[in-house]
Coordinates of C-alpha atoms and ligand atoms in Angstrom, one line a residue:
M1282 CA 21.5 24.3 9.7
E1283 CA 22.1 21.3 7.4
V1284 CA 20.5 20.8 4.1
Y1285 CA 20.6 17.5 2.1
H1286 CA 18.7 17.2 -1.4
G1287 CA 16.8 14.1 -2.5
K1288 CA 14.3 13.5 -5.1
S1289 CA 10.5 14.1 -4.4
V1290 CA 7.9 11.4 -4.2
F1291 CA 5.5 13.6 -3.3
G1292 CA 5.3 17.5 -2.6
G1293 CA 4.0 19.5 0.3
I1294 CA 5.7 20.9 3.5
A1295 CA 6.6 19.0 6.8
I1296 CA 7.9 20.4 9.7
G1297 CA 8.8 18.5 12.9
R1298 CA 11.4 16.0 14.8
L1299 CA 13.1 13.4 13.1
H1300 CA 12.7 9.7 13.5
I1301 CA 15.8 7.4 12.4
Y1302 CA 14.3 4.5 11.0
N1303 CA 16.1 1.1 12.0
K1304 CA 15.4 -1.5 10.1
K1305 CA 13.9 -4.4 11.4
N1306 CA 14.3 -8.0 9.7
I1307 CA 12.3 -10.9 11.0
Q1308 CA 11.2 -13.9 9.6
V1309 CA 9.8 -16.4 11.5
K1310 CA 10.3 -19.9 10.3
R1311 CA 9.3 -23.2 11.8
R1312 CA 12.2 -25.0 13.4
H1313 CA 12.5 -28.3 15.2
I1314 CA 14.1 -28.1 18.6
E1315 CA 15.6 -31.1 20.8
D1316 CA 16.5 -29.3 23.8
T1317 CA 13.4 -27.4 24.8
N1318 CA 14.0 -26.4 28.2
M1319 CA 17.0 -24.7 26.9
E1320 CA 14.7 -23.1 24.5
I1321 CA 12.3 -22.4 26.8
E1322 CA 15.4 -20.5 28.7
R1323 CA 15.9 -18.4 25.5
F1324 CA 12.6 -17.2 25.3
R1325 CA 12.3 -16.1 28.8
T1326 CA 15.5 -14.4 28.6
A1327 CA 13.9 -12.7 25.6
K1328 CA 11.3 -11.5 27.2
D1329 CA 12.8 -10.1 29.9
T1330 CA 15.0 -7.9 27.5
A1331 CA 11.5 -7.3 26.4
I1332 CA 10.1 -5.7 29.5
A1333 CA 13.5 -4.1 30.4
Q1334 CA 13.6 -1.9 27.3
L1335 CA 9.6 -1.2 28.0
G1336 CA 10.4 0.1 31.4
V1337 CA 13.0 2.3 29.8
L1338 CA 10.5 3.5 27.3
Y1339 CA 8.2 4.0 30.5
E1340 CA 10.4 6.3 32.3
K1341 CA 11.7 8.1 29.2
S1342 CA 7.9 8.8 28.3
M1343 CA 7.2 9.7 31.7
A1344 CA 9.5 12.5 32.1
T1345 CA 8.6 13.9 27.9
V1346 CA 4.9 13.4 27.3
G1347 CA 3.3 12.8 30.6
A1348 CA 2.0 9.8 32.6
A1349 CA -1.0 9.2 30.3
N1350 CA 1.0 8.8 27.2
A1351 CA 3.3 6.7 28.9
A1352 CA 1.0 4.1 30.5
I1353 CA 0.4 1.8 27.2
F1354 CA 4.2 0.9 28.3
E1355 CA 3.3 0.0 31.1
I1356 CA 0.5 -1.9 30.4
H1357 CA 2.6 -3.6 27.7
Q1358 CA 4.6 -4.9 30.5
M1359 CA 2.0 -6.1 32.4
M1360 CA 1.0 -8.4 29.1
L1361 CA 4.2 -9.7 28.7
E1362 CA 3.8 -11.1 32.3
D1363 CA 0.5 -12.5 31.6
D1364 CA 0.1 -16.3 32.6
D1365 CA -2.2 -17.2 30.1
F1366 CA 0.2 -15.9 27.2
L1367 CA 3.6 -17.0 28.7
E1368 CA 1.8 -20.7 29.1
S1369 CA 1.1 -20.7 25.6
V1370 CA 4.4 -19.9 24.1
E1371 CA 5.6 -22.2 26.7
N1372 CA 3.4 -25.4 26.2
M1373 CA 3.8 -24.9 22.3
I1374 CA 7.8 -25.0 22.4
H1375 CA 7.8 -27.9 24.4
A1376 CA 4.6 -29.9 23.1
Q1377 CA 5.4 -29.2 19.7
Q1378 CA 9.3 -29.0 19.6
I1379 CA 9.1 -26.1 17.9
N1380 CA 11.3 -22.8 18.2
A1381 CA 10.6 -19.9 20.4
E1382 CA 10.0 -17.6 17.4
Y1383 CA 7.7 -19.5 15.9
A1384 CA 5.6 -20.0 19.2
V1385 CA 5.5 -16.4 19.7
A1386 CA 4.3 -15.6 16.6
M1387 CA 1.1 -18.2 16.9
T1388 CA 0.6 -17.6 20.1
S1389 CA 0.9 -13.8 18.9
D1390 CA -2.3 -14.4 15.8
N1391 CA -4.0 -16.8 18.3
F1392 CA -4.3 -14.3 21.1
A1393 CA -5.2 -11.2 18.5
N1394 CA -7.4 -12.8 16.8
M1395 CA -9.3 -13.8 19.9
F1396 CA -9.1 -10.2 21.1
A1397 CA -10.1 -8.7 18.2
A1398 CA -13.3 -10.8 18.0
M1399 CA -14.7 -9.6 20.8
D1400 CA -17.9 -7.0 20.9
D1401 CA -15.9 -4.4 23.7
D1402 CA -14.2 -2.0 21.6
Y1403 CA -11.5 -1.7 24.7
M1404 CA -10.9 -5.4 24.0
K1405 CA -10.9 -5.6 20.3
G1406 CA -8.2 -2.9 20.7
R1407 CA -6.0 -5.0 22.6
A1408 CA -5.0 -7.0 19.3
A1409 CA -2.9 -4.6 18.0
D1410 CA -1.0 -4.4 21.5
V1411 CA -0.4 -8.3 21.7
R1412 CA 1.2 -8.3 18.5
D1413 CA 3.2 -5.0 19.5
I1414 CA 4.6 -6.8 22.6
S1415 CA 5.4 -10.3 20.6
E1416 CA 7.1 -8.1 17.8
R1417 CA 9.4 -6.8 20.4
V1418 CA 10.0 -10.5 21.7
L1419 CA 10.5 -11.6 18.4
M1420 CA 13.1 -9.0 18.4
A1421 CA 15.0 -9.5 21.5
L1422 CA 15.3 -13.4 20.4
S1423 CA 17.0 -11.9 17.3
G1424 CA 19.1 -9.5 19.4
Q1425 CA 17.7 -6.6 17.6
E1426 CA 16.2 -3.6 19.0
A1427 CA 12.3 -3.0 18.0
D1428 CA 11.8 -0.1 16.1
R1429 CA 8.9 1.7 15.7
V1430 CA 7.5 5.5 15.5
E1431 CA 7.1 5.7 19.1
T1432 CA 6.6 9.5 20.3
S1433 CA 3.4 11.3 21.2
E1434 CA 3.3 13.7 18.4
P1435 CA 4.0 13.0 14.5
V1436 CA 7.3 13.0 13.2
I1437 CA 9.7 12.8 10.1
V1438 CA 10.9 9.3 9.3
V1439 CA 14.2 8.6 8.0
A1440 CA 15.6 5.4 7.4
D1441 CA 18.3 3.6 4.8
D1442 CA 15.3 2.3 3.0
L1443 CA 11.6 1.2 3.4
A1444 CA 10.1 -2.3 2.1
P1445 CA 6.3 -1.8 1.4
S1446 CA 5.7 -4.2 4.1
E1447 CA 7.5 -1.8 6.2
T1448 CA 5.6 1.6 5.2
V1449 CA 2.2 -0.1 5.8
Q1450 CA 2.3 -1.5 9.1
M1451 CA 3.7 2.4 10.5
D1452 CA 0.9 3.5 12.6
K1453 CA 0.2 6.9 9.7
S1454 CA -1.1 9.1 12.1
K1455 CA 2.5 9.6 13.5
V1456 CA 4.5 10.3 10.5
L1457 CA 4.7 13.8 8.7
S1458 CA 6.9 12.8 5.8
F1459 CA 9.0 10.1 4.9
V1460 CA 13.2 10.8 4.0
T1461 CA 14.9 7.6 2.6
I1462 CA 18.3 7.4 1.5
H1463 CA 17.8 4.7 -1.3
G1464 CA 14.9 3.9 -3.2
S1465 CA 13.1 5.0 -6.2
T1466 CA 10.5 7.3 -7.3
N1467 CA 8.4 4.5 -8.8
S1468 CA 8.7 1.9 -6.0
H1469 CA 5.5 0.8 -4.0
T1470 CA 7.2 2.7 -1.3
A1471 CA 6.7 6.1 -3.3
I1472 CA 3.2 5.2 -4.0
L1473 CA 2.2 4.5 -0.7
A1474 CA 3.3 8.0 0.6
R1475 CA 1.5 9.5 -1.8
T1476 CA -1.8 7.7 -0.9
M1477 CA -1.2 9.3 2.4
G1478 CA -0.3 12.8 0.7
I1479 CA 2.7 13.3 2.9
P1480 CA 5.9 14.9 1.4
A1481 CA 8.2 12.6 0.7
L1482 CA 11.5 12.3 -0.5
V1483 CA 14.1 8.9 -1.8
G1484 CA 17.8 9.4 -2.7
T1485 CA 18.4 11.5 -0.3
P1486 CA 22.2 11.5 1.3
V1487 CA 21.1 12.0 4.9
S1488 CA 22.7 11.4 8.1
L1489 CA 21.3 8.1 9.9
H1490 CA 23.1 8.7 13.5
P1491 CA 21.6 8.5 16.1
D1492 CA 22.0 12.0 16.9
M1493 CA 20.1 12.8 14.4
N1494 CA 16.7 11.4 16.5
G1495 CA 14.9 14.5 17.7
K1496 CA 16.0 17.3 15.7
M1497 CA 13.9 19.6 14.1
A1498 CA 13.5 19.4 10.5
V1499 CA 12.0 20.9 7.3
V1500 CA 11.3 18.8 4.3
D1501 CA 10.0 20.6 1.1
G1502 CA 8.4 17.7 -0.8
D1503 CA 8.4 20.2 -4.2
T1504 CA 11.6 21.0 -4.0
G1505 CA 12.9 18.0 -2.7
M1506 CA 15.3 19.6 0.0
I1507 CA 14.9 18.7 3.9
Y1508 CA 16.6 21.4 6.4
V1509 CA 17.9 19.9 9.4
E1510 CA 18.0 22.0 12.2
P1511 CA 16.8 25.5 10.2
D1512 CA 17.9 28.6 10.9
S1513 CA 15.1 31.2 11.7
E1514 CA 15.0 32.1 8.4
T1515 CA 14.7 29.1 6.7
L1516 CA 11.8 28.0 8.7
A1517 CA 10.3 31.5 8.6
K1518 CA 10.5 31.2 5.1
M1519 CA 8.9 27.1 4.8
Q1520 CA 6.1 28.0 7.6
E1521 CA 5.3 30.4 5.3
K1522 CA 5.2 27.8 2.1
Y1523 CA 3.0 25.9 4.2
D1524 CA 0.6 28.1 4.9
A1525 CA 0.1 29.1 1.1
L1526 CA -0.3 25.2 0.6
Q1527 CA -2.9 25.4 3.2
T1528 CA -4.8 28.3 1.7
K1529 CA -4.5 26.5 -2.0
K1530 CA -5.8 23.0 -0.7
E1531 CA -8.9 24.9 1.2
L1532 CA -9.8 26.6 -2.2
L1533 CA -9.6 23.3 -4.1
Q1534 CA -12.2 22.2 -1.3
T1535 CA -14.7 24.5 -3.3
L1536 CA -14.6 21.8 -6.1
K1537 CA -15.8 19.2 -3.8
G1538 CA -19.0 17.6 -4.8
K1539 CA -19.0 19.7 -8.5
E1540 CA -18.6 17.3 -11.5
T1541 CA -15.5 16.1 -13.4
I1542 CA -16.6 17.3 -16.8
T1543 CA -14.9 19.3 -19.7
L1544 CA -16.2 22.5 -20.6
D1545 CA -18.1 21.1 -23.5
G1546 CA -19.5 18.1 -21.2
Q1547 CA -17.5 15.2 -21.5
K1548 CA -17.2 13.7 -18.9
V1549 CA -14.6 11.5 -16.8
M1550 CA -14.9 8.8 -13.8
L1551 CA -12.4 10.5 -10.7
Y1552 CA -11.4 7.3 -8.8
A1553 CA -9.0 6.7 -6.2
N1554 CA -6.4 4.2 -5.4
I1555 CA -6.2 3.3 -1.9
G1556 CA -4.1 0.0 -0.4
N1557 CA -6.4 -0.7 2.9
Y1558 CA -9.5 0.6 4.7
K1559 CA -8.1 3.4 6.6
D1560 CA -7.4 5.0 3.3
L1561 CA -11.2 5.8 3.1
A1562 CA -11.1 8.5 5.0
S1563 CA -9.4 10.4 2.7
V1564 CA -11.1 9.1 -0.4
L1565 CA -14.1 10.3 1.1
E1566 CA -12.3 13.9 2.1
N1567 CA -11.0 14.4 -1.5
D1568 CA -14.7 13.6 -3.1
A1569 CA -13.9 10.5 -4.5
E1570 CA -16.4 9.5 -7.4
G1571 CA -15.4 5.7 -6.6
I1572 CA -12.2 3.5 -5.7
G1573 CA -10.5 2.7 -9.1
L1574 CA -7.8 0.8 -8.0
F1575 CA -7.6 -1.2 -4.3
R1576 CA -4.2 -3.0 -4.1
S1577 CA -5.7 -6.0 -1.9
E1578 CA -1.9 -7.1 -2.0
F1579 CA -1.3 -4.8 1.5
L1580 CA -4.0 -7.2 3.1
Y1581 CA -1.5 -10.1 2.4
L1582 CA 1.9 -7.5 3.5
E1583 CA 0.1 -6.2 6.3
S1584 CA -0.8 -10.0 8.1
D1585 CA 1.6 -12.7 9.3
T1586 CA 0.0 -15.3 7.4
Y1587 CA -2.8 -15.5 4.7
P1588 CA -5.7 -13.5 5.3
T1589 CA -8.8 -16.0 5.4
E1590 CA -11.6 -15.8 3.0
E1591 CA -13.7 -14.0 6.4
E1592 CA -10.9 -11.5 6.8
Q1593 CA -10.9 -10.4 3.4
L1594 CA -15.0 -10.4 3.2
K1595 CA -15.1 -8.0 6.0
V1596 CA -12.7 -5.3 4.6
Y1597 CA -13.8 -5.6 1.1
R1598 CA -17.8 -5.4 2.4
A1599 CA -16.6 -2.6 4.5
V1600 CA -15.3 -0.5 1.8
A1601 CA -17.8 -1.1 -0.6
E1602 CA -20.7 -0.4 1.8
T1603 CA -18.7 2.7 2.9
M1604 CA -18.5 3.7 -0.9
A1605 CA -22.4 3.3 -0.4
G1606 CA -23.1 2.2 -4.4
K1607 CA -20.2 4.1 -6.1
R1608 CA -18.1 1.6 -8.0
V1609 CA -15.2 -0.4 -5.7
I1610 CA -12.2 -1.9 -8.0
I1611 CA -10.4 -4.3 -6.3
R1612 CA -7.3 -5.7 -7.7
T1613 CA -6.9 -9.3 -7.0
L1614 CA -3.6 -9.5 -5.0
D1615 CA -0.4 -8.7 -7.0
I1616 CA 2.1 -10.2 -4.8
G1617 CA 6.1 -10.5 -5.9
A1618 CA 8.5 -8.4 -7.1
D1619 CA 9.0 -5.9 -4.3
K1620 CA 6.0 -6.7 -2.5
Q1621 CA 7.1 -9.7 -0.3
A1622 CA 5.6 -11.4 2.2
A1623 CA 7.7 -14.1 4.1
Y1624 CA 4.9 -16.8 4.3
F1625 CA 4.5 -16.9 0.6
E1626 CA 8.0 -18.6 0.7
L1627 CA 8.2 -17.7 -3.1
P1628 CA 11.6 -18.9 -4.6
K1629 CA 14.3 -16.2 -4.7
E1630 CA 14.3 -15.2 -8.6
E1631 CA 17.2 -13.8 -10.7
N1632 CA 14.7 -11.0 -11.7
P1633 CA 11.7 -11.0 -9.5
A1634 CA 9.9 -8.2 -12.0
M1635 CA 9.6 -10.8 -14.5
G1636 CA 8.9 -13.9 -12.3
C1637 CA 6.5 -15.3 -10.6
R1638 CA 4.4 -12.3 -9.3
A1639 CA 0.7 -11.4 -9.4
I1640 CA -1.6 -13.2 -11.6
R1641 CA 1.2 -15.6 -11.9
I1642 CA 0.9 -16.9 -8.5
C1643 CA -2.9 -17.0 -8.4
L1644 CA -2.7 -19.4 -11.8
T1645 CA -0.3 -21.6 -10.2
R1646 CA -1.7 -21.7 -6.4
P1647 CA -5.3 -21.5 -7.3
E1648 CA -6.3 -22.5 -3.6
I1649 CA -5.0 -18.7 -2.6
F1650 CA -6.5 -16.9 -5.6
K1651 CA -9.9 -19.1 -5.0
T1652 CA -10.1 -17.7 -1.4
Q1653 CA -9.8 -14.6 -2.5
L1654 CA -12.1 -14.5 -5.4
R1655 CA -15.2 -16.6 -3.0
A1656 CA -14.4 -13.4 -0.5
L1657 CA -14.9 -10.7 -3.7
F1658 CA -17.9 -12.6 -5.2
R1659 CA -19.5 -12.9 -1.5
A1660 CA -18.9 -8.9 -1.0
S1661 CA -20.3 -7.8 -4.0
A1662 CA -23.2 -8.5 -2.4
F1663 CA -22.9 -5.8 -0.4
G1664 CA -22.2 -2.6 -2.9
K1665 CA -20.7 -1.9 -6.6
I1666 CA -17.8 -4.1 -6.5
A1667 CA -15.7 -5.0 -9.8
I1668 CA -12.4 -7.4 -9.5
M1669 CA -9.6 -6.5 -11.7
Y1670 CA -7.0 -8.7 -12.4
P1671 CA -3.2 -7.3 -13.0
M1672 CA -0.1 -8.3 -15.1
I1673 CA -2.4 -10.1 -18.1
T1674 CA -0.2 -11.0 -20.8
S1675 CA -2.3 -13.2 -22.8
M1676 CA -5.5 -14.8 -23.7
S1677 CA -4.8 -18.0 -22.2
E1678 CA -5.0 -16.6 -18.8
I1679 CA -8.1 -14.9 -19.2
V1680 CA -9.5 -18.4 -20.3
R1681 CA -8.0 -19.9 -17.2
I1682 CA -9.0 -17.0 -14.9
K1683 CA -12.9 -17.7 -16.1
Q1684 CA -12.6 -21.4 -15.6
I1685 CA -11.7 -20.3 -11.9
V1686 CA -14.4 -17.6 -11.4
E1687 CA -16.9 -20.4 -12.6
E1688 CA -15.5 -23.1 -10.0
V1689 CA -15.7 -20.8 -7.4
K1690 CA -19.6 -19.6 -8.2
Q1691 CA -20.0 -23.1 -8.1
E1692 CA -18.9 -23.8 -4.9
L1693 CA -20.8 -21.1 -3.5
T1694 CA -23.8 -21.8 -5.1
E1695 CA -23.5 -25.3 -4.0
A1696 CA -23.0 -24.4 -0.5
G1697 CA -26.2 -21.7 -0.5
V1698 CA -23.7 -18.9 0.2
P1699 CA -25.4 -16.0 -1.2
F1700 CA -23.0 -13.2 -4.2
G1701 CA -22.9 -10.8 -6.1
N1702 CA -22.5 -10.4 -10.0
P1703 CA -19.6 -8.2 -10.0
E1704 CA -17.4 -6.4 -13.1
Q1705 CA -14.5 -8.0 -14.1
G1706 CA -11.3 -6.0 -16.2
I1707 CA -8.0 -6.6 -16.3
M1708 CA -4.9 -4.3 -15.9
I1709 CA -3.0 -3.4 -19.0
E1710 CA 0.2 -2.9 -18.0
T1711 CA 2.5 -5.3 -20.0
P1712 CA 3.3 -4.6 -23.7
A1713 CA 2.0 -8.3 -24.5
A1714 CA -1.6 -7.0 -23.0
V1715 CA -1.5 -3.8 -24.7
M1716 CA -0.3 -5.5 -28.5
I1717 CA -3.5 -7.8 -28.1
S1718 CA -6.0 -5.4 -26.2
D1719 CA -8.5 -5.5 -29.4
K1720 CA -9.1 -9.2 -28.7
L1721 CA -9.2 -9.0 -24.7
A1722 CA -11.7 -6.2 -24.9
K1723 CA -14.1 -8.7 -26.5
E1724 CA -13.9 -11.0 -22.9
V1725 CA -13.7 -8.0 -20.1
D1726 CA -15.7 -5.4 -19.0
F1727 CA -13.2 -2.4 -18.8
F1728 CA -9.6 -1.8 -19.1
S1729 CA -7.5 -0.3 -16.4
I1730 CA -3.8 1.1 -17.7
G1731 CA -0.9 0.4 -15.0
T1732 CA 1.4 3.0 -16.8
N1733 CA 3.7 2.1 -13.7
D1734 CA 4.5 -1.2 -15.0
L1735 CA 3.9 -0.2 -18.4
T1736 CA 6.4 2.1 -18.7
Q1737 CA 8.7 -0.6 -16.8
Y1738 CA 8.2 -2.8 -19.1
T1739 CA 8.2 -1.3 -22.2
L1740 CA 11.3 0.5 -21.6
A1741 CA 13.4 -2.4 -20.3
I1742 CA 13.9 -0.5 -17.0
D1743 CA 13.2 -1.6 -13.9
R1744 CA 11.4 0.8 -11.7
Q1745 CA 13.0 -0.2 -8.2
N1746 CA 16.2 0.8 -9.3
E1747 CA 17.1 4.2 -8.0
Q1748 CA 20.4 4.5 -10.6
M1749 CA 17.7 4.3 -13.1
D1750 CA 15.1 7.1 -12.6
D1751 CA 16.4 9.4 -15.1
F1752 CA 15.8 6.9 -17.6
Y1753 CA 12.0 6.0 -16.6
D1754 CA 10.3 8.3 -18.7
S1755 CA 6.7 7.4 -18.5
H1756 CA 5.7 10.2 -20.9
H1757 CA 8.0 7.8 -23.4
Q1758 CA 6.2 8.6 -27.3
A1759 CA 5.9 4.5 -26.7
V1760 CA 4.0 4.6 -23.3
L1761 CA 2.0 7.4 -24.6
R1762 CA 1.3 5.4 -28.0
M1763 CA 0.2 2.4 -26.0
I1764 CA -2.1 4.1 -23.7
A1765 CA -3.9 5.6 -27.0
M1766 CA -4.3 2.4 -28.7
T1767 CA -5.3 0.6 -25.7
V1768 CA -8.3 3.5 -25.2
E1769 CA -9.1 3.1 -28.9
N1770 CA -9.3 -0.9 -28.7
A1771 CA -11.4 -0.4 -25.9
H1772 CA -14.0 1.6 -27.4
R1773 CA -14.4 -0.1 -30.3
E1774 CA -15.6 -3.0 -27.9
N1775 CA -17.9 -0.7 -26.4
I1776 CA -16.1 -1.4 -23.1
W1777 CA -14.2 2.0 -21.1
C1778 CA -10.4 2.7 -20.2
G1779 CA -9.2 4.1 -17.6
I1780 CA -5.9 4.8 -15.7
C1781 CA -4.4 3.8 -12.4
G1782 CA -0.7 3.8 -12.4
E1783 CA 1.0 7.0 -11.6
L1784 CA 0.5 8.8 -15.0
G1785 CA -3.3 9.3 -14.1
A1786 CA -2.3 11.9 -11.3
D1787 CA 0.1 13.8 -13.5
P1788 CA -1.2 17.4 -14.7
S1789 CA 0.6 17.9 -17.4
L1790 CA -0.9 14.8 -19.3
S1791 CA -4.6 15.9 -17.7
K1792 CA -5.8 17.6 -21.0
W1793 CA -4.0 14.9 -23.5
F1794 CA -5.9 12.0 -21.6
V1795 CA -9.5 14.2 -22.2
S1796 CA -8.6 14.2 -25.2
I1797 CA -7.7 10.7 -26.7
G1798 CA -11.2 9.7 -24.7
V1799 CA -9.7 8.1 -21.4
D1800 CA -12.5 7.3 -19.2
E1801 CA -11.5 7.2 -16.1
L1802 CA -8.7 8.4 -13.9
S1803 CA -7.4 6.7 -10.5
M1804 CA -5.2 8.4 -8.3
S1805 CA -3.6 9.3 -4.7
P1806 CA -7.0 10.8 -3.1
R1807 CA -5.1 13.8 -2.3
S1808 CA -4.7 14.5 -6.0
L1809 CA -8.2 14.1 -7.2
L1810 CA -9.5 17.8 -7.0
F1811 CA -6.5 19.6 -8.4
I1812 CA -7.2 17.1 -11.5
R1813 CA -10.6 18.1 -11.5
K1814 CA -9.6 21.4 -11.8
I1815 CA -7.6 21.3 -14.6
I1816 CA -10.3 18.6 -16.4
R1817 CA -13.1 21.3 -15.8
E1818 CA -11.1 24.1 -17.9
T1819 CA -10.3 22.1 -20.5
D1820 CA -12.2 22.1 -23.9
V1821 CA -12.0 19.3 -25.6
S1822 CA -13.9 20.5 -29.0
A1823 CA -11.8 23.3 -29.2
E1824 CA -8.3 22.2 -28.1
G1825 CA -8.4 18.3 -28.5
E1826 CA -7.1 17.7 -31.8
Q1827 CA -3.9 20.1 -31.3
I1828 CA -3.6 18.5 -27.4
K1829 CA -3.9 14.9 -29.4
R1830 CA -1.7 15.7 -31.9
Q1831 CA 1.1 16.9 -29.6
Y1832 CA 2.4 13.7 -28.2
L1833 CA 1.2 11.2 -31.0
Ligands
PEP2412 C1 0.9 -0.1 -12.4 O1 1.7 -0.7 -12.5 O2 0.9 1.0 -12.6 C2 -0.2 -0.2 -11.5 C3 -1.0 0.7 -11.4 O3 -0.1 -1.4 -10.0 P1 1.4 -1.4 -9.2 O4 2.1 -0.1 -9.2 O5 0.9 -1.4 -8.0 O6 2.3 -2.4 -10.0
MG2413 MG1 1.1 -2.6 -11.6

């Protein structure tokens, strides 16, 4: 048995086999090509490599998981030999004098969109396959082996580090747990693991040797341990802990359908954080009262190009309709810093967390912002959507946002396109926004405090820097005082104030949040019922003053 210790990102027990994740790093850029015949040859070689890889996978899967599960690799081989696909790539290379990578990526998009638009569910499903095979060819063109979780059983994914764009593209049903060597507990990859509600560790000095692939292991997300090839005693102990956790989860189920209200009648809106439509299953399962933060940038990270207005509308509308009248707060894209999408072609910055990110991108590239706003305003005709703007630091940003919103509404009106009247709020996640929250409160419908960035900017600690994890103290009195000040300023202007940063799910602070009057707490869906339990056991009139003073 080998034992490694890391930093826990989310608790729980995972028992399964290891999958060593190989980083893929393909950025497709358009290049001009002189000798197109040679480029076509390069494409054909890469395609043959991909077909050969699929053949190996097919044989391996036949032996381990049987014909039915192996069939997909055979289908992918056939798709790579499809004349339409090949002709499209080769024509593009030839006619436009472009590199093979770009032609493959474009063909992939075109074909995938075509399949996705079909009525037949089976054909719709082929869109993902087209992307899959194209990615494999792209990897072959770059001389790398594609990595994806290609097992029939769910696995424990072990990696050097994972970018949010990689994590978000994984097939979640195949992942039992994440374990990474690097990575900070405050990164977006960590947040994604929490949203998925699976045990996850970062900063774990585990081996990435290919021999590790397929070994049995147990991840204990509570203690931060991973046991590789556990001895029978450890395995039995972990199985017992796993069973106990299941029982506890079942007990929490009894809180479903109950109000989130203190013993003396103070209500709290208990909302969920999500990254995409697929997270809704967990939202409903855990009885969220609304969506407090839909990180819309994941739509952009999942895509190879800017999602169109129609594509976005479809997702926002579906979320709003699924939530059936409950509030759905959609945050406008918060790209930049650790959340990078190559096609944005953001300039390389010395200090990206303090650079061009979030609302700063939207205000400097209003055409991107307007596309999203149009989709949001249109979707709000189908449910209770609220729009939230991230990374606000000054009043002038609000003024500019309002101008752009007016232009969008005007354009929609002129085009005769129906739209709703969503609430509009802002994230309070910079010290600047806290300090002028008295003024900002007069301009917006609600505040939501982003404690992840607020901690980063208040304490001057890069949330991505794993060496600084011990200094990243979101319980720092400066941070807590800022939260209290923001809530007070919001209430003075009769608007509500919530918390959607990770601190919102911190059970040691739940009573304090209630005692200072926080109106809403939004968190990963799996944390909801436990926080509801704490709030239902709190008596603000009896304990409030004492708890309040505890941190101020
Ligand atoms: C935050 O900063 O607290 C927040 C909720 O936003 P994100 O973590 O996506 O930056
Ligand atoms: Mg933030």
